[in-house]
Amino acid sequence: QKRLNMASPTSALWSKSTRSRAERLSRSPLEGTRILVVDNDLEFLELAATVLRDEGAEFRAVSSPALAHDLLETWLPNVVVAGPMLAGVLRTCFVGQQLAVPIVALTAAGTRESSALFSRAEFDLYLTKPVDPVELTRAVGSVVRRGA
């Protein structure tokens, strides 16, 4: 098993929460929301799980497209957070099944070109890594509210 390096810059971002768990749950737009996160970065998956569970979300994390596909056979998320390649595949799959599942695409490149690419790919939103926990919560919450 891979262990987290708590001294890493990414980990430092995720430890900045100042609200108590009770405060987050009482105000969280994510409470009860089913969220699928797909990423091959195991550290990111663990950190996203911590943040989203603290917000009251029902969370599933997988590290590959094949695992995501298998999971989607039995569990339908309200929101997907995934890298651009898989997010595009999932968008096509959801459209083919006439499902309106919002997708937040993750990228390591925050350039103008990537912004244009994501806009053309019809993702609901995109985030650039490393993602701040507050930013992740807000992004997922915003696409949940738009879809409601």
C-alpha positions as MATLAB code, in Angstrom:
seq = 'QKRLNMASPTSALWSKSTRSRAERLSRSPLEGTRILVVDNDLEFLELAATVLRDEGAEFRAVSSPALAHDLLETWLPNVVVAGPMLAGVLRTCFVGQQLAVPIVALTAAGTRESSALFSRAEFDLYLTKPVDPVELTRAVGSVVRRGA';
ca = [
       0.000    0.000    0.000;
       1.113    3.504   -0.731;
       1.497    5.691    2.344;
       0.843    9.402    2.276;
       3.738   11.762    2.680;
       2.072   14.287    4.963;
       4.846   16.791    4.291;
       4.033   17.002    0.576;
       2.741   20.333   -0.828;
      -0.536   18.693   -1.867;
      -1.126   17.343    1.630;
      -0.488   20.762    3.126;
      -3.336   22.226    1.065;
      -5.773   19.647    2.376;
      -5.000   20.284    6.038;
      -6.188   23.915    5.959;
      -9.816   23.305    6.927;
     -10.791   25.637    9.757;
     -14.442   24.682   10.215;
     -15.495   21.851   12.499;
     -17.098   18.728   11.054;
     -20.467   19.747   12.562;
     -20.267   23.168   10.872;
     -19.407   21.623    7.506;
     -22.243   19.096    7.660;
     -24.836   21.621    8.769;
     -24.096   23.880    5.781;
     -22.804   21.488    3.157;
     -24.501   21.408   -0.232;
     -22.780   18.043   -0.728;
     -24.502   16.150    2.056;
     -25.884   12.934    0.572;
     -24.504   13.691   -2.909;
     -23.041   10.664   -4.718;
     -19.616   11.620   -6.066;
     -17.310    9.463   -8.175;
     -13.663   10.516   -8.343;
     -11.426    8.803  -10.884;
      -7.703    9.510  -10.820;
      -4.529    7.451  -11.010;
      -2.969    9.596   -8.261;
      -3.668    7.566   -5.107;
      -2.708   10.433   -2.824;
      -5.249   12.697   -4.510;
      -7.933    9.996   -4.173;
      -7.280    9.661   -0.440;
      -7.310   13.395    0.097;
     -10.454   13.907   -1.987;
     -12.148   11.129    0.005;
     -11.334   12.886    3.265;
     -12.618   16.271    2.113;
     -15.779   15.009    0.423;
     -16.709   12.642    3.257;
     -16.215   15.496    5.740;
     -18.769   17.398    3.665;
     -21.255   14.533    4.023;
     -20.961   13.210    0.454;
     -21.337    9.565   -0.482;
     -17.995    9.021   -2.153;
     -16.489    6.378   -4.419;
     -12.904    6.565   -5.639;
     -11.314    4.455   -8.337;
      -7.907    4.603   -9.961;
      -8.697    3.445  -13.496;
     -11.272    3.751  -16.282;
     -11.998    0.010  -16.100;
     -12.841    0.248  -12.397;
     -15.014    3.305  -13.070;
     -16.896    1.427  -15.773;
     -17.482   -1.546  -13.468;
     -18.708    0.699  -10.656;
     -21.119    2.567  -12.945;
     -22.902   -0.706  -13.669;
     -24.237   -0.748  -10.098;
     -23.891    2.807   -8.738;
     -24.831    6.062  -10.468;
     -23.154    9.218   -9.152;
     -24.675   12.690   -9.049;
     -21.273   14.165  -10.028;
     -18.043   12.809  -11.509;
     -14.585   14.299  -10.915;
     -12.031   12.857  -13.347;
      -9.090   13.555  -15.607;
      -9.915   14.917  -19.070;
      -9.512   11.670  -21.014;
     -11.812    9.656  -18.787;
     -14.173   12.585  -18.290;
     -14.643   12.708  -22.072;
     -15.337    8.977  -22.254;
     -17.820    9.210  -19.382;
     -19.564   12.214  -20.979;
     -20.080   10.201  -24.157;
     -21.341    7.225  -22.160;
     -23.795    9.349  -20.149;
     -25.104   11.120  -23.248;
     -25.601    7.756  -24.977;
     -27.658    6.576  -22.014;
     -29.511    9.917  -21.830;
     -28.146   10.633  -18.352;
     -27.369   14.159  -17.201;
     -24.430   13.604  -14.857;
     -22.290   16.710  -14.321;
     -18.564   16.207  -14.835;
     -15.757   18.192  -13.242;
     -12.559   17.590  -15.203;
      -9.158   17.676  -13.495;
      -6.030   18.835  -15.254;
      -2.422   19.376  -14.331;
      -2.148   22.131  -16.954;
      -3.983   25.382  -16.297;
      -3.240   27.106  -19.585;
      -5.557   29.061  -21.888;
      -5.345   26.206  -24.354;
      -6.548   23.715  -21.750;
      -9.388   26.095  -20.806;
     -10.499   26.195  -24.446;
     -10.206   22.409  -24.750;
     -12.347   21.855  -21.674;
     -14.961   24.342  -22.880;
     -15.249   22.555  -26.224;
     -15.447   19.176  -24.486;
     -18.575   20.339  -22.659;
     -17.394   19.600  -19.161;
     -19.419   21.345  -16.514;
     -16.305   22.684  -14.841;
     -12.613   22.034  -14.688;
     -10.043   22.299  -11.923;
      -6.271   22.523  -12.053;
      -4.165   20.390   -9.706;
      -3.156   20.753   -6.988;
      -6.742   21.395   -5.925;
      -7.424   23.257   -2.716;
     -10.045   21.433   -0.570;
     -12.259   24.511   -0.393;
     -12.055   24.877   -4.186;
     -12.963   21.204   -4.677;
     -15.971   21.507   -2.368;
     -17.168   24.702   -4.063;
     -16.710   23.286   -7.563;
     -18.612   20.094   -6.867;
     -21.285   22.038   -4.978;
     -21.749   24.458   -7.870;
     -22.366   21.721  -10.442;
     -24.740   19.975   -8.022;
     -26.754   23.205   -7.614;
     -26.829   23.807  -11.376;
     -28.137   20.301  -11.982;
     -30.796   20.476   -9.263;
];
